Amino acid sequence: RILHFAPEHHLQRFIRQTGPAEYVLADLFPSSPNVQKMDLQAIPYPADNFDFVLANHVLEHVQDDAQALREIFRVLRPGGHAILQTPYAKGLTNTFEDPSIKTELACLHAYGQEDHRRLFGKDFALRVEESGLRRAIKTHADLLPDVDVARMGVNPEEPFLLFQKPLTI
């Protein structure tokens, strides 16, 4: 059972080929009728419902990333995984966010994109762990040793941001 926020088309095709029991596509602003309108900060599913939650390049957009992470934790079954790729700045020790930054132009200057609400720093994994999830981070080089990184556009040093809900809490 998979919950996929801001579902990327190429990943949808790949995931569907694996034959999940349930595959829910979700977005705050759905672009097609097969995508449910859903806020990551208030997921309308019961606790322990999904085996996987994917939210690639979503957490930097939400108003309250801590609330979104608590929701991900809540809906994941024990032992379930979350893939939470996000842009981050290796040069920042701590995530930079300022609630007074509201206009698109100010967000562009502060965070690099008009609709971002923060710029994650090296503390990203710690922020995720505050929700109860545990890191299982790998590098792309570890996970994809035989992939031609130039051809596939993969940064071998970029972390693959994988987290797991503990089996017991």
GROMACS .gro file of C-alpha atoms in nm:
model
  169
    1ARG     CA    1   0.000   0.000   0.000
    2ILE     CA    2   0.159   0.321  -0.124
    3LEU     CA    3   0.073   0.688  -0.072
    4HIS     CA    4   0.250   0.910  -0.325
    5PHE     CA    5   0.243   1.289  -0.286
    6ALA     CA    6   0.308   1.511  -0.588
    7PRO     CA    7   0.334   1.192  -0.795
    8GLU     CA    8   0.597   1.202  -1.067
    9HIS     CA    9   0.480   1.038  -1.392
   10HIS     CA   10   0.794   0.827  -1.443
   11LEU     CA   11   0.770   0.692  -1.086
   12GLN     CA   12   0.398   0.620  -1.125
   13ARG     CA   13   0.468   0.392  -1.421
   14PHE     CA   14   0.744   0.211  -1.233
   15ILE     CA   15   0.537   0.170  -0.914
   16ARG     CA   16   0.231   0.044  -1.102
   17GLN     CA   17   0.447  -0.228  -1.261
   18THR     CA   18   0.527  -0.361  -0.911
   19GLY     CA   19   0.156  -0.429  -0.856
   20PRO     CA   20   0.087  -0.264  -0.520
   21ALA     CA   21  -0.232  -0.366  -0.338
   22GLU     CA   22  -0.326   0.003  -0.323
   23TYR     CA   23  -0.161   0.303  -0.485
   24VAL     CA   24  -0.296   0.643  -0.380
   25LEU     CA   25  -0.185   0.951  -0.575
   26ALA     CA   26  -0.218   1.275  -0.380
   27ASP     CA   27  -0.150   1.645  -0.428
   28LEU     CA   28  -0.274   1.968  -0.276
   29PHE     CA   29  -0.334   2.091  -0.632
   30PRO     CA   30  -0.417   1.780  -0.840
   31SER     CA   31  -0.340   1.803  -1.209
   32SER     CA   32  -0.548   1.504  -1.313
   33PRO     CA   33  -0.867   1.329  -1.198
   34ASN     CA   34  -0.680   1.020  -1.072
   35VAL     CA   35  -0.491   1.233  -0.815
   36GLN     CA   36  -0.675   1.297  -0.488
   37LYS     CA   37  -0.675   1.646  -0.342
   38MET     CA   38  -0.488   1.597  -0.016
   39ASP     CA   39  -0.290   1.807   0.228
   40LEU     CA   40   0.024   1.637   0.360
   41GLN     CA   41  -0.043   1.810   0.693
   42ALA     CA   42  -0.384   1.638   0.732
   43ILE     CA   43  -0.387   1.298   0.560
   44PRO     CA   44  -0.744   1.158   0.556
   45TYR     CA   45  -0.644   0.794   0.617
   46PRO     CA   46  -0.632   0.592   0.938
   47ALA     CA   47  -0.316   0.525   1.134
   48ASP     CA   48  -0.088   0.240   1.024
   49ASN     CA   49  -0.247   0.230   0.678
   50PHE     CA   50   0.045   0.249   0.431
   51ASP     CA   51   0.363   0.052   0.371
   52PHE     CA   52   0.527   0.339   0.183
   53VAL     CA   53   0.484   0.714   0.168
   54LEU     CA   54   0.664   0.903  -0.107
   55ALA     CA   55   0.693   1.280  -0.086
   56ASN     CA   56   0.967   1.398  -0.320
   57HIS     CA   57   1.023   1.773  -0.315
   58VAL     CA   58   0.714   1.842  -0.106
   59LEU     CA   59   0.827   1.919   0.250
   60GLU     CA   60   0.992   2.246   0.151
   61HIS     CA   61   0.651   2.368   0.027
   62VAL     CA   62   0.426   2.292   0.325
   63GLN     CA   63   0.349   2.550   0.590
   64ASP     CA   64   0.431   2.320   0.884
   65ASP     CA   65   0.682   2.048   0.796
   66ALA     CA   66   0.678   1.908   1.152
   67GLN     CA   67   0.301   1.849   1.126
   68ALA     CA   68   0.344   1.690   0.782
   69LEU     CA   69   0.610   1.456   0.922
   70ARG     CA   70   0.385   1.361   1.215
   71GLU     CA   71   0.112   1.274   0.964
   72ILE     CA   72   0.350   1.061   0.759
   73PHE     CA   73   0.453   0.879   1.077
   74ARG     CA   74   0.088   0.829   1.177
   75VAL     CA   75  -0.027   0.674   0.849
   76LEU     CA   76   0.277   0.449   0.805
   77ARG     CA   77   0.244   0.097   0.941
   78PRO     CA   78   0.517  -0.016   1.181
   79GLY     CA   79   0.815  -0.111   0.967
   80GLY     CA   80   0.687   0.107   0.681
   81HIS     CA   81   0.915   0.339   0.485
   82ALA     CA   82   0.904   0.701   0.374
   83ILE     CA   83   1.108   0.840   0.087
   84LEU     CA   84   1.139   1.214   0.150
   85GLN     CA   85   1.373   1.366  -0.108
   86THR     CA   86   1.406   1.742  -0.068
   87PRO     CA   87   1.644   2.014  -0.176
   88TYR     CA   88   1.884   2.115   0.097
   89ALA     CA   89   2.192   2.329   0.141
   90LYS     CA   90   2.498   2.134   0.257
   91GLY     CA   91   2.649   2.464   0.374
   92LEU     CA   92   2.368   2.523   0.626
   93THR     CA   93   2.403   2.354   0.961
   94ASN     CA   94   2.040   2.432   1.048
   95THR     CA   95   1.734   2.467   0.831
   96PHE     CA   96   1.657   2.827   0.746
   97GLU     CA   97   1.296   2.940   0.768
   98ASP     CA   98   1.142   3.272   0.858
   99PRO     CA   99   0.762   3.301   0.892
  100SER     CA  100   0.781   3.672   0.808
  101ILE     CA  101   0.898   3.583   0.455
  102LYS     CA  102   0.569   3.556   0.266
  103THR     CA  103   0.578   3.712  -0.079
  104GLU     CA  104   0.683   3.509  -0.380
  105LEU     CA  105   0.974   3.744  -0.446
  106ALA     CA  106   1.094   3.721  -0.085
  107CYS     CA  107   1.066   3.340  -0.094
  108LEU     CA  108   1.261   3.331  -0.419
  109HIS     CA  109   1.543   3.536  -0.267
  110ALA     CA  110   1.548   3.352   0.067
  111TYR     CA  111   1.483   2.992  -0.037
  112GLY     CA  112   1.557   2.978  -0.411
  113GLN     CA  113   1.198   2.924  -0.527
  114GLU     CA  114   0.881   3.131  -0.505
  115ASP     CA  115   0.671   2.865  -0.333
  116HIS     CA  116   0.927   2.728  -0.085
  117ARG     CA  117   0.877   2.790   0.287
  118ARG     CA  118   1.222   2.686   0.407
  119LEU     CA  119   1.567   2.582   0.298
  120PHE     CA  120   1.669   2.258   0.469
  121GLY     CA  121   2.017   2.227   0.610
  122LYS     CA  122   2.228   1.944   0.746
  123ASP     CA  123   1.973   1.899   1.025
  124PHE     CA  124   1.710   1.760   0.787
  125ALA     CA  125   1.738   1.399   0.911
  126LEU     CA  126   1.716   1.516   1.272
  127ARG     CA  127   1.401   1.713   1.193
  128VAL     CA  128   1.247   1.401   1.039
  129GLU     CA  129   1.351   1.189   1.337
  130GLU     CA  130   1.161   1.425   1.571
  131SER     CA  131   0.844   1.275   1.418
  132GLY     CA  132   0.946   0.926   1.533
  133LEU     CA  133   1.080   0.805   1.197
  134ARG     CA  134   1.430   0.660   1.190
  135ARG     CA  135   1.684   0.726   0.919
  136ALA     CA  136   1.787   0.457   0.674
  137ILE     CA  137   1.972   0.699   0.444
  138LYS     CA  138   2.202   0.568   0.172
  139THR     CA  139   2.388   0.736  -0.112
  140HIS     CA  140   2.280   0.689  -0.470
  141ALA     CA  141   2.622   0.531  -0.534
  142ASP     CA  142   2.546   0.264  -0.272
  143LEU     CA  143   2.201   0.194  -0.413
  144LEU     CA  144   2.279   0.229  -0.784
  145PRO     CA  145   2.638   0.110  -0.829
  146ASP     CA  146   2.589   0.001  -1.191
  147VAL     CA  147   2.403   0.309  -1.314
  148ASP     CA  148   2.572   0.542  -1.560
  149VAL     CA  149   2.540   0.858  -1.351
  150ALA     CA  150   2.609   1.094  -1.643
  151ARG     CA  151   2.348   0.928  -1.865
  152MET     CA  152   2.083   0.903  -1.593
  153GLY     CA  153   2.153   1.243  -1.434
  154VAL     CA  154   2.216   1.092  -1.091
  155ASN     CA  155   2.444   1.257  -0.839
  156PRO     CA  156   2.623   0.960  -0.682
  157GLU     CA  157   2.695   1.156  -0.362
  158GLU     CA  158   2.339   1.279  -0.312
  159PRO     CA  159   2.170   1.108  -0.020
  160PHE     CA  160   1.869   0.890  -0.082
  161LEU     CA  161   1.647   1.013   0.202
  162LEU     CA  162   1.482   0.697   0.324
  163PHE     CA  163   1.321   0.672   0.668
  164GLN     CA  164   1.142   0.394   0.854
  165LYS     CA  165   0.873   0.378   1.119
  166PRO     CA  166   1.005   0.155   1.399
  167LEU     CA  167   0.836  -0.184   1.447
  168THR     CA  168   0.773  -0.095   1.811
  169ILE     CA  169   0.722   0.250   1.950
   0.00000   0.00000   0.00000
